[in-house]
Coordinates of C-alpha atoms and ligand atoms in Angstrom, one line a residue:
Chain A
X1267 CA 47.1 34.6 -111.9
X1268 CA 48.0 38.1 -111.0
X1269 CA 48.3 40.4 -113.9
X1270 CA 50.1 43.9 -112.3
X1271 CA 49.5 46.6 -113.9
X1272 CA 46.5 45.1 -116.1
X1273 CA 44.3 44.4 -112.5
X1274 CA 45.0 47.6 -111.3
X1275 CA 43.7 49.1 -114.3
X1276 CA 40.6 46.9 -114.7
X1277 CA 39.8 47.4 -111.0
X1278 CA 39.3 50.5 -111.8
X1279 CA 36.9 50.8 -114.4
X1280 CA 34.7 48.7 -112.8
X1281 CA 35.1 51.8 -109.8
X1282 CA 34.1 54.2 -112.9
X1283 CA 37.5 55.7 -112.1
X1284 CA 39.1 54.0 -116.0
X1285 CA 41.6 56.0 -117.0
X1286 CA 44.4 55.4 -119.9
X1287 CA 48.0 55.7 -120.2
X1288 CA 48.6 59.6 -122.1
X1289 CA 52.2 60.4 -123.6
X1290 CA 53.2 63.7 -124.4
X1291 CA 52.7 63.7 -128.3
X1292 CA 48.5 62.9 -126.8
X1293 CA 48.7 58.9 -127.7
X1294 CA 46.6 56.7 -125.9
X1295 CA 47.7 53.2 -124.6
X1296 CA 46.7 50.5 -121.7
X1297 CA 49.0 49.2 -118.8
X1298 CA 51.1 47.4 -118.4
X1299 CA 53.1 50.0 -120.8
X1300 CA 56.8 51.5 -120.0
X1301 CA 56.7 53.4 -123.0
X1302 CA 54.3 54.9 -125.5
X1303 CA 54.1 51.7 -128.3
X1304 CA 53.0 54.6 -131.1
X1305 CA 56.0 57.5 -130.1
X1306 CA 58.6 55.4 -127.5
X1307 CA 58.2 58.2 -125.0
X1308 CA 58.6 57.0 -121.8
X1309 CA 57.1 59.9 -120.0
X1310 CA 53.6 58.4 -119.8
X1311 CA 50.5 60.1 -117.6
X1312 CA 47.4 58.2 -116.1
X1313 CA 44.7 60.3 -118.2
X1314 CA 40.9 59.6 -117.5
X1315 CA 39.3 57.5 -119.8
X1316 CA 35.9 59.8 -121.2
X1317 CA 32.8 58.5 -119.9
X1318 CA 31.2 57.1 -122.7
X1319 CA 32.8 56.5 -126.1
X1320 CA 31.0 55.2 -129.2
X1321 CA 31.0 51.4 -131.1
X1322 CA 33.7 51.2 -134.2
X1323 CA 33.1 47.6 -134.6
X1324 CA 32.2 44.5 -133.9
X1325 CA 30.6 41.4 -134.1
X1326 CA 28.4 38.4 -132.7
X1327 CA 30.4 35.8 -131.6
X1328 CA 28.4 32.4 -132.2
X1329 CA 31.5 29.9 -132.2
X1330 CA 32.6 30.6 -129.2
X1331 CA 36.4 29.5 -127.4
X1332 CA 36.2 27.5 -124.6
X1333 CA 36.9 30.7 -122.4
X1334 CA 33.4 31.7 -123.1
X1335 CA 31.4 28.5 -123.7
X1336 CA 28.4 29.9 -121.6
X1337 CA 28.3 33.8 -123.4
X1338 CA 27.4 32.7 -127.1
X1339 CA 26.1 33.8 -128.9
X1340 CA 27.7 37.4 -127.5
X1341 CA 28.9 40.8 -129.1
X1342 CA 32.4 41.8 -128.9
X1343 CA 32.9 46.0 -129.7
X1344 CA 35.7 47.2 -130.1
X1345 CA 35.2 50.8 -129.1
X1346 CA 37.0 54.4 -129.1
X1347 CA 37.3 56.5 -126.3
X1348 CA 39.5 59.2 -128.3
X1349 CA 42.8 58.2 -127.8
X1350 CA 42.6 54.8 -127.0
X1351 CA 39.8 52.2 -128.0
X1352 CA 38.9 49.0 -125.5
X1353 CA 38.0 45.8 -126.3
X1354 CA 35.0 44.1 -124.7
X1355 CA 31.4 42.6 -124.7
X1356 CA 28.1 44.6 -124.7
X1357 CA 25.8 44.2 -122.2
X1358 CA 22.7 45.3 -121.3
X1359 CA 21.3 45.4 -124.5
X1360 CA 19.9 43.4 -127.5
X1361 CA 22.7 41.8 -129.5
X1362 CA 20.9 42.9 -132.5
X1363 CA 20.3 46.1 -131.6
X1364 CA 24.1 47.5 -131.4
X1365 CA 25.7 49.2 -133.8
X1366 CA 28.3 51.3 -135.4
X1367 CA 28.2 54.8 -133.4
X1368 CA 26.0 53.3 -130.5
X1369 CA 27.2 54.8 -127.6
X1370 CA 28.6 52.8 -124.8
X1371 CA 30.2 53.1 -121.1
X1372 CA 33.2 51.0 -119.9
X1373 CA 32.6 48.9 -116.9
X1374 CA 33.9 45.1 -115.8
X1375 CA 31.8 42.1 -114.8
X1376 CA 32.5 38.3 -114.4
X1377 CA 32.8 36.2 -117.1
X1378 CA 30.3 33.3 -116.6
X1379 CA 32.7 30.6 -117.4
X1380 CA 35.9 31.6 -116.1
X1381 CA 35.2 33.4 -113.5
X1382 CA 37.9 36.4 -114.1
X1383 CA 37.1 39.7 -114.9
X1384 CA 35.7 40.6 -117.9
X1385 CA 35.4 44.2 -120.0
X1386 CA 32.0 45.3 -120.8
X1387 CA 30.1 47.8 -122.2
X1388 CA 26.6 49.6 -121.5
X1389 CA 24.5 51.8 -123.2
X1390 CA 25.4 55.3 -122.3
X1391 CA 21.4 56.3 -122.2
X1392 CA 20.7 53.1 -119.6
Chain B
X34 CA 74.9 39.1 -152.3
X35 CA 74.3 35.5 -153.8
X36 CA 71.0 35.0 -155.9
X37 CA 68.9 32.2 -154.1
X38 CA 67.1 29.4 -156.4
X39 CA 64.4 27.3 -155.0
X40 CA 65.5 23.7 -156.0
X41 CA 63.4 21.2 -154.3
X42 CA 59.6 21.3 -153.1
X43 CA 57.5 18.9 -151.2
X44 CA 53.7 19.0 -149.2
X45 CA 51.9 16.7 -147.7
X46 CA 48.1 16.5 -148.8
X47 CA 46.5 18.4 -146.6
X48 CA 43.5 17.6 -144.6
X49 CA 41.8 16.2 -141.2
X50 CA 44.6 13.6 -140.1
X51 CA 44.3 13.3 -136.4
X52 CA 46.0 10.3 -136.0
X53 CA 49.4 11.5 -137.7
X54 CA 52.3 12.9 -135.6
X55 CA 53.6 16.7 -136.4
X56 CA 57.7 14.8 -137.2
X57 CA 55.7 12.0 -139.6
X58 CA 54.1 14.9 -141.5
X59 CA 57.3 17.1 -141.4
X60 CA 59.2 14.4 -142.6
X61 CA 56.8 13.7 -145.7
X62 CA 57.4 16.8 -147.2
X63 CA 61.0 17.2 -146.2
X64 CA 61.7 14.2 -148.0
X65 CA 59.6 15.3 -151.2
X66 CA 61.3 18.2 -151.4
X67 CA 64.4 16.6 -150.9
X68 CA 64.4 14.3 -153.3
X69 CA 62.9 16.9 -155.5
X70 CA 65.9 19.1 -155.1
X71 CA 68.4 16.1 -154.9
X72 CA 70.7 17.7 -153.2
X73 CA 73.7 15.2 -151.0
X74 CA 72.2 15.3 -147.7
X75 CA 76.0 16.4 -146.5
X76 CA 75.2 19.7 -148.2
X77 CA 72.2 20.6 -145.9
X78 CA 73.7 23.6 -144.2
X79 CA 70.6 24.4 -141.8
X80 CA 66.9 24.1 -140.9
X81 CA 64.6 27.0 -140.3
X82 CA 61.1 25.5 -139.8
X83 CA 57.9 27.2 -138.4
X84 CA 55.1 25.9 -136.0
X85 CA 52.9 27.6 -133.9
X86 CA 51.0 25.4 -131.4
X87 CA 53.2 22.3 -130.9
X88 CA 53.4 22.5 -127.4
X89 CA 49.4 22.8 -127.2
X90 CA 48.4 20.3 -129.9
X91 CA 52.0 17.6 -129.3
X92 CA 53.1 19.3 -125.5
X93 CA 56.2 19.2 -128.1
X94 CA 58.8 22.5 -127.4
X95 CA 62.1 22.7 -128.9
X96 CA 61.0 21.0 -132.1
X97 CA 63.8 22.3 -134.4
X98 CA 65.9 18.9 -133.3
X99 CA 63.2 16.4 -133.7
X100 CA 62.3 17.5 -137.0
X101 CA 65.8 17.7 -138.3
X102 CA 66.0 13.9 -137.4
X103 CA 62.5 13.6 -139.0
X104 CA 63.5 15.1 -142.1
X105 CA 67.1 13.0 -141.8
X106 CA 69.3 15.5 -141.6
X107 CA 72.0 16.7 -139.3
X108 CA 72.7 20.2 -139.4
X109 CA 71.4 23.1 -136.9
X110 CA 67.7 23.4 -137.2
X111 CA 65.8 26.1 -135.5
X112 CA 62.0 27.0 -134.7
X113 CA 59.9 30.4 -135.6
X114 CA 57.2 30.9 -134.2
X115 CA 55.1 33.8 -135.8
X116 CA 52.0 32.6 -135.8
X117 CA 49.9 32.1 -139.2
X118 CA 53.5 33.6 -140.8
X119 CA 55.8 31.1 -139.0
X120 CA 56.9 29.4 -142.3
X121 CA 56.8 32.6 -143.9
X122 CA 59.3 33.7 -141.8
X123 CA 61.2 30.9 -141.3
X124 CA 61.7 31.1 -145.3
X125 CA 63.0 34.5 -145.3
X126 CA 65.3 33.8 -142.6
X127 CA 66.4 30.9 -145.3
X128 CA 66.7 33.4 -148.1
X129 CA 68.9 35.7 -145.7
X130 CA 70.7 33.2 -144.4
X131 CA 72.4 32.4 -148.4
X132 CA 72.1 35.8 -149.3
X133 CA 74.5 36.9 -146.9
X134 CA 77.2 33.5 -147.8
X135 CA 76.0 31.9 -144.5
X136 CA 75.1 29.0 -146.1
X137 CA 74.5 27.6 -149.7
X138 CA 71.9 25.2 -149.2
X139 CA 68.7 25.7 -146.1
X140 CA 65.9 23.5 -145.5
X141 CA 63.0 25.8 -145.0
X142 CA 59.3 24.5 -144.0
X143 CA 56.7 24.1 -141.3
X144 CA 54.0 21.9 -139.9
X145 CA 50.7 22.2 -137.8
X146 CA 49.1 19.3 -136.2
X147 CA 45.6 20.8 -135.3
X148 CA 42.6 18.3 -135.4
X149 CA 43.8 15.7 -132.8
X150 CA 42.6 18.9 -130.5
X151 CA 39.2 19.4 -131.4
X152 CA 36.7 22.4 -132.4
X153 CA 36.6 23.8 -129.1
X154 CA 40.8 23.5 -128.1
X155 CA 41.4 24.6 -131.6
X156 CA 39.4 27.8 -131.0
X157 CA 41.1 28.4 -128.2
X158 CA 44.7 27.6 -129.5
X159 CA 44.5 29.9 -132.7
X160 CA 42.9 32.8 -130.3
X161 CA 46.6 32.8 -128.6
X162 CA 48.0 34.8 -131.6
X163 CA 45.9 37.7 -130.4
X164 CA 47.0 40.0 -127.3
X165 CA 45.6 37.8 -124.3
X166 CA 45.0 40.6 -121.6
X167 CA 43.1 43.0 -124.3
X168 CA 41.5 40.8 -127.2
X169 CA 40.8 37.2 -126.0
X170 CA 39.6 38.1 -122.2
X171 CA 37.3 40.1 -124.2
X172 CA 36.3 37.3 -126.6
X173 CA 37.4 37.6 -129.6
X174 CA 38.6 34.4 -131.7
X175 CA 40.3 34.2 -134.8
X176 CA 37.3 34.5 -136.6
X177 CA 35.9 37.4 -134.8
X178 CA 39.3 39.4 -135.4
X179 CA 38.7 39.2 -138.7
X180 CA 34.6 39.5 -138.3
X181 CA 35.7 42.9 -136.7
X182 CA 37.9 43.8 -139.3
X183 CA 35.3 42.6 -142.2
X184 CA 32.6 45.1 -140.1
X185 CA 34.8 47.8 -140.4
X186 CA 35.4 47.2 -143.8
X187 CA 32.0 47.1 -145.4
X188 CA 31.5 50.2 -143.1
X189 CA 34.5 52.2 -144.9
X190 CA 34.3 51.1 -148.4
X191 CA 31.0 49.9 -148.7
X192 CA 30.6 45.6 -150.2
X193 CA 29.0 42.8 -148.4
X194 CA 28.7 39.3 -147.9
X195 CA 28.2 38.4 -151.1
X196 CA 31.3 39.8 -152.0
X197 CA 33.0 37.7 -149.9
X198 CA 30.9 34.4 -151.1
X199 CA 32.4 34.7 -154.4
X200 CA 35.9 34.9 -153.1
X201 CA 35.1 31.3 -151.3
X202 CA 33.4 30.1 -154.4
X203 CA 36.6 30.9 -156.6
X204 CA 38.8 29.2 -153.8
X205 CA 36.6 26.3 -153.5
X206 CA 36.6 25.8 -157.5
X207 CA 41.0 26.6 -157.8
X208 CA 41.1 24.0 -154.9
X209 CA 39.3 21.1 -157.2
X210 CA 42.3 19.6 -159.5
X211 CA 45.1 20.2 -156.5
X212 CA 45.9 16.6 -155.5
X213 CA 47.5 18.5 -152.1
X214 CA 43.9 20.5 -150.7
X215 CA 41.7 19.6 -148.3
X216 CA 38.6 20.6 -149.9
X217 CA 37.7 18.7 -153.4
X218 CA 34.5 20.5 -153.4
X219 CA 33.2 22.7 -155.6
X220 CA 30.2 25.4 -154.0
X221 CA 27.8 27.6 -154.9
X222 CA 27.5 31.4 -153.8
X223 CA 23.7 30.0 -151.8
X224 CA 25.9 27.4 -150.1
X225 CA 28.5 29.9 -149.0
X226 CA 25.5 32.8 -148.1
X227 CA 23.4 29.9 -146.1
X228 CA 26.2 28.4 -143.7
X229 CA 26.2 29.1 -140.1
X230 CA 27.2 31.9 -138.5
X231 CA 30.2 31.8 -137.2
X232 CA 31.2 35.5 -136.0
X233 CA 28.5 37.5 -137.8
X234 CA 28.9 38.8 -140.7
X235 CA 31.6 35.9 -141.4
X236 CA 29.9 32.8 -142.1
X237 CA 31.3 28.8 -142.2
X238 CA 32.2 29.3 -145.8
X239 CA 34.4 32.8 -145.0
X240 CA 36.5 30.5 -142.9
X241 CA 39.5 28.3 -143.5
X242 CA 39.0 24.7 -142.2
X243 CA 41.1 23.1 -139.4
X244 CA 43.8 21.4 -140.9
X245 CA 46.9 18.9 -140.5
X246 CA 49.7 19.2 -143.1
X247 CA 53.2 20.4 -143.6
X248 CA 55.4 21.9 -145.7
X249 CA 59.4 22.2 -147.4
X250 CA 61.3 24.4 -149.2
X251 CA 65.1 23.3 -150.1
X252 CA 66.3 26.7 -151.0
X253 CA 70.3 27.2 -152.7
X254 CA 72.8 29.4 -153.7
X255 CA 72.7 30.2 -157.0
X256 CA 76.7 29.0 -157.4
X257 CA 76.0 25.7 -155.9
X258 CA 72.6 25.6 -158.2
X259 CA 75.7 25.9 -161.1
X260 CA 78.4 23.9 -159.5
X261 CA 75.9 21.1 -159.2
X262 CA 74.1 21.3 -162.1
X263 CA 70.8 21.9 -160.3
X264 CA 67.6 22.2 -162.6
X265 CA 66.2 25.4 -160.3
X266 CA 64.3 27.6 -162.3
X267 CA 62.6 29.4 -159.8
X268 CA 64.6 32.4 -158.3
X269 CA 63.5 34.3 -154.8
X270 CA 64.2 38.1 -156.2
X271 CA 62.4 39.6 -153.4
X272 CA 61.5 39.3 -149.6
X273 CA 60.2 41.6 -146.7
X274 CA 58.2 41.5 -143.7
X275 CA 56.6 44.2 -141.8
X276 CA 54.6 44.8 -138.8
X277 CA 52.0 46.5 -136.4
X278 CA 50.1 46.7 -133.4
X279 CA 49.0 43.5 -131.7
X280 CA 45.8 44.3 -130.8
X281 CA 43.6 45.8 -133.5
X282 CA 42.3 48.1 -131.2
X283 CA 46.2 50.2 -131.1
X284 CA 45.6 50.3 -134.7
X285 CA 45.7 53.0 -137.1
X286 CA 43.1 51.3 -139.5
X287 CA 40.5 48.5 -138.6
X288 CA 40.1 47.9 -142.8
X289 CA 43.5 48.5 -143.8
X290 CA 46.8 45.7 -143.4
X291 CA 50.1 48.3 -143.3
X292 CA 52.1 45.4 -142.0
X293 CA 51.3 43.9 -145.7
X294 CA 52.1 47.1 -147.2
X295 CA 55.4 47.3 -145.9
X296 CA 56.6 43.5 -146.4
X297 CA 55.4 44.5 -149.9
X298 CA 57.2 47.7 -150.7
X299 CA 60.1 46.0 -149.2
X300 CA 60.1 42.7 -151.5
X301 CA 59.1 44.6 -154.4
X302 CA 62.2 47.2 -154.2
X303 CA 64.4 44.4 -153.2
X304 CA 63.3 42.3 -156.7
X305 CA 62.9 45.6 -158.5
X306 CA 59.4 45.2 -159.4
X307 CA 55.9 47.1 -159.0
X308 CA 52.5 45.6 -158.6
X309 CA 51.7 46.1 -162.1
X310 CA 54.9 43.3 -162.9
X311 CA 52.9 40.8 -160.6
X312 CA 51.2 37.9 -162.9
X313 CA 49.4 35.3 -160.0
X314 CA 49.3 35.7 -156.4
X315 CA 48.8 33.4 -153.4
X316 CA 47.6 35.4 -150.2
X317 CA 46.8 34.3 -146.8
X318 CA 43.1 33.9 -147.0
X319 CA 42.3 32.7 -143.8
X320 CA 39.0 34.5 -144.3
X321 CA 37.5 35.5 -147.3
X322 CA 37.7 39.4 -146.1
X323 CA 41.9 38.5 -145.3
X324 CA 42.3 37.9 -149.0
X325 CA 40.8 41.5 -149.7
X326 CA 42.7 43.5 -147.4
X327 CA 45.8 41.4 -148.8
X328 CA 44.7 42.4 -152.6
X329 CA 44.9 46.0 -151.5
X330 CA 47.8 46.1 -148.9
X331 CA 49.5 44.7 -152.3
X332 CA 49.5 47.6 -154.0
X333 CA 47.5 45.6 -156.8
X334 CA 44.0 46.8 -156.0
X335 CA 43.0 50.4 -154.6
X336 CA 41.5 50.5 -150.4
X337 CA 37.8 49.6 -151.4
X338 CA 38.3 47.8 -154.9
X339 CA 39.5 44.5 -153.7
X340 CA 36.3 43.3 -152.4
X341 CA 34.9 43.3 -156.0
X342 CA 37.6 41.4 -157.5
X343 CA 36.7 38.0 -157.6
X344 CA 32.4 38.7 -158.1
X345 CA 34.2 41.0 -161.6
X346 CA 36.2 37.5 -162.5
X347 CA 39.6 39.6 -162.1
X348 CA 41.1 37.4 -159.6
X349 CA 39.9 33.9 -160.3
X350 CA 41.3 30.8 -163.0
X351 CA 40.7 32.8 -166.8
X352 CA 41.0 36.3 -165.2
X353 CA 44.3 38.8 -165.6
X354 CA 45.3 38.1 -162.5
X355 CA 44.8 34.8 -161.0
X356 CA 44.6 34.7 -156.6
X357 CA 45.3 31.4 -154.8
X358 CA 45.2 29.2 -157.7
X359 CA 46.2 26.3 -154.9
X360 CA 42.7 27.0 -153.9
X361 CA 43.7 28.9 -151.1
X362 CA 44.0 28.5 -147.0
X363 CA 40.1 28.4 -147.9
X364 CA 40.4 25.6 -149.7
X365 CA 43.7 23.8 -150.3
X366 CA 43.8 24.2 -146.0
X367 CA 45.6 25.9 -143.4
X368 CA 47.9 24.1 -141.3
X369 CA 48.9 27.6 -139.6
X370 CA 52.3 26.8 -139.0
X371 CA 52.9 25.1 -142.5
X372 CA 51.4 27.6 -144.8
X373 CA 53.7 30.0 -145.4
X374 CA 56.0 27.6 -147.2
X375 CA 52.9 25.8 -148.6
X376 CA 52.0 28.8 -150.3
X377 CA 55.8 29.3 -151.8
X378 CA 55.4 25.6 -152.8
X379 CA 52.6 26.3 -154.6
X380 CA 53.9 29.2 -156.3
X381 CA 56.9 27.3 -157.1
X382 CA 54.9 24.6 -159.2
X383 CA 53.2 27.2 -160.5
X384 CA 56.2 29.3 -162.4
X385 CA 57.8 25.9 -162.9
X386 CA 54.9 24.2 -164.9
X387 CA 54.2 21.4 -163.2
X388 CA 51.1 22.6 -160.9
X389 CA 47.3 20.9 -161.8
X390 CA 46.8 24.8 -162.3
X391 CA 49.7 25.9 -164.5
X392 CA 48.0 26.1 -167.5
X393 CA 46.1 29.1 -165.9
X394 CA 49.3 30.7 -166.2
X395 CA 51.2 29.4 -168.9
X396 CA 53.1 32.5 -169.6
X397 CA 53.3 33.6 -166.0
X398 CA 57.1 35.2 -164.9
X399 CA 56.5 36.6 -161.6
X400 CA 54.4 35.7 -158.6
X401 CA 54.0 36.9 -155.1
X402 CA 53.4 34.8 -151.9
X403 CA 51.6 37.1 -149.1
X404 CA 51.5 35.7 -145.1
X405 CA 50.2 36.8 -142.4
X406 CA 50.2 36.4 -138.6
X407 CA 47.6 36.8 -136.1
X408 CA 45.0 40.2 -137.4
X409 CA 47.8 40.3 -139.5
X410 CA 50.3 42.1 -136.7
X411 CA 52.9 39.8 -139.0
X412 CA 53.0 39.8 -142.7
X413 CA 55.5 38.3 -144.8
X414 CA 56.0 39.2 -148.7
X415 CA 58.4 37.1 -151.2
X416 CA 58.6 37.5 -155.0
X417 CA 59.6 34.7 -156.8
X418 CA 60.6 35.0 -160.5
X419 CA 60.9 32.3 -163.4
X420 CA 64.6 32.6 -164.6
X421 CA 64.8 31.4 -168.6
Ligands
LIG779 ZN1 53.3 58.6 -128.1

């Protein structure tokens, strides 16, 4: 299934090119977006995502959904990158050694058992 | 603006009933609470009834019809979907309804049929009332949402696990004399501290079970309560719902429920009440952490001193402010689209005296039902109020 918009987007942070969507009151939001979901300003800029941002939480997944039946037990972070935070699973590192502050780079892989892309995060010192 | 009176209540027990079809459980409560309320069936005005996953666990859409005919009715009867909050919402969309003269008497309930799908479907079914391209591609489940949430919480305000086992061991223990909950169980704070991880630092015991059940509310005018003579002591004084982002991470706070805040402030001014007037509470404890956050989106704890609450004996049976005497969606179950009226059902009994926990509250006036959807993106506030 073709997401437009969302694939665009994905495509390219896995090309290290990420970027967010930028209104002009600075809010950060992700595509597919027609208007700022924090201001309704519909004058939205591709801004590019920092390089690295740093862990504000997250957890180890051990029950997983069957979307990710072959990742458990795995770490899900949600992380900021100023004005927006991402969603995704660490990699690259121990499980047990992430944590709050750690600080991570955006990238996209393939999720083992589905096959579609998947956002990730690396250590920023790998 | 008419007053609305809650005259009839009725639950199924819940629990792990594969076998039973979403309409046969809708219809055992309508029925209770029908007869309960014994109201002319000619009177029924409408149905507003909530479910979240029929089409996953039943492949059954457009389910307001077949449960009117389940429930033996024949008026218009119409689905929400909101998630965890369906009920909730469907009840306020009830209370509205009369409020405004639409109607003088509303069937209001919900049902979730959940275990004929299994661990693995189930995980995957509940994960749907996240944001799909942003939260569940990036694998977070139910309980991870609120794992994420619990992180940032102990991070902010300091707590811990423990905290949160006593909060399942008060639930567990509410749970043991209602006839109605799943669990009939009483644990310790080492069982709750030992169970497996399920989406560290939330453990087994942090968790609501899977559960089947339904729920109904037959809510009335206050002038047809009179006209018919209707023993309705219970009176909804207060409703409001509020919102936020879907995805926690286009949140302002990662510890903090505004959505709750604002269904609050809104069903307190509307009743004309403060926290301090509350005297029990049932909140949407999906997890042991949700039913902190609720405490404190409430308005009847301080950010940072609801996680202490239950551990201090504040919130459990003999304390001055008993939470989820029903035992909870820890305990008592969480058949997601049913629980919102489950929880007003329980309150109901509660004010009214005729609850296995009433005594706990003998002199109780008002109490407050709290529901929430998804990360709690939905949240759904009522105050209901013992008239004399
Ligand atoms: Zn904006």
């Amino acid at each position: 299934m073709a997401n437009t918009g969302y694939d665009e987007w994905m495509a390219a942070i896995g090309d290290g090119e990420g970027y967010y969507l930028g209104c002009p009151d600075g809010h950060g939001s992700l595509p597919p977006r027609r208007t700022c979901p924090h201001c309704g300003a519909s004058e939205l800029t591709e801004e590019p995502l920092p390089e690295t941002g740093e862990v504000v939480t997250f957890t180890e997944v051990h029950v997983p959904a069957p979307n990710f039946a072959d990742e458990a037990p795995y770490v899900t972070a949600v992380v900021s990158f100023g004005a927006v935070k991402l969603t995704g699973v660490v990699r690259d590192m121990p499980n047990d050694e992430v944590e709050l502050g750690t600080e991570v780079t955006a990238d996209t892989d393939v999720n083992a058992t589905t096959g579609e892309q998947l956002l990730v995060f690396r250590p920023a010192d790998a | 603006m008419k007053d609305v009176r809650i005259a009839g209540v009725g639950l199924t027990k819940f629990g792990n009933l594969p076998d039973r079809t979403g309409r046969d459980l809708f219809a055992e409560a309508a029925l209770a609470a029908r007869e309960d309320a014994g109201v002319s069936r000619d009177d029924y005005e409408r149905i507003y009834y909530g479910n979240f996953m029929g089409e996953l666990a039943e492949q059954q859409g457009h389910q307001g019809p077949v449960m009117a005919e389940a429930a033996g009715l024949e008026c218009p009867a119409t689905r929400f979907e909101q998630a965890c909050a369906s009920a909730g919402v469907a009840f306020r969309q009830a209370v509205q309804t009369i409020r405004s003269g639409g109607a003088d008497v509303v069937l209001a309930g919900g049902m979730e049929r959940m275990n004929n799908l299994g661990t693995a479907k189930v995980t995957q079914s509940l994960a749907i009332a996240a944001d799909e391209l942003f939260e569940v591609r990036a694998g977070v489940t139910f309980p991870g949402a609120y794992a994420l949430m619990a992180r940032a919480y102990f991070n902010e305000f300091g707590g811990d696990t423990e905290d949160l086992a006593h909060i399942a061991v008060k639930n567990h223990a509410n749970a043991m004399p209602n006839e109605y909950a799943q669990f009939h169980r009483e644990i310790t704070l080492d069982d709750a501290m030992e169970s497996a991880v399920v989406a560290d630092p939330l453990r087994l015991y942090d968790a609501c079970p899977i559960t089947d059940g339904a729920s109904a509310i037959v809510l009335v005018s206050d002038d047809y309560a009179e006209e018919h003579g209707l023993d309705a002591p219970v009176t909804v004084t207060g409703t409001g719902q509020g919102g936020d982002k879907a995805a926690l991470q286009d949140r302002k706070y990662l510890a903090r429920t505004p959505a709750a805040t604002k269904a609050a402030d809104e069903a307190y001014a509307d009743a004309g009440i403060s926290p301090d007037d509350v005297d029990v509470a049932e909140v949407h404890d999906c997890f042991t952490i949700a039913e902190v956050l609720a405490l404190e989106s409430l308005g009847l704890y301080e950010h940072g001193e609801g996680i202490g609450a239950a551990a201090r004996g504040e919130t459990t049976r003999d304390g001055d402010l008993p939470v989820n005497l029903s035992g909870g969606l820890k305990a008592k179950g969480h058949p997601v689209g049913a629980t919102g009226t489950a929880q007003l059902v329980e309150m109901t009994k509660l004010l009214r005296g005729d609850h296995a926990n009433s005594d706990a509250v003998s002199d109780a006036q008002i109490g407050i039902t709290h529901n929430a959807g998804g990360t709690v993106s939905s949240a759904v506030v009522h105050v209901l109020e013992v008239m004399d």
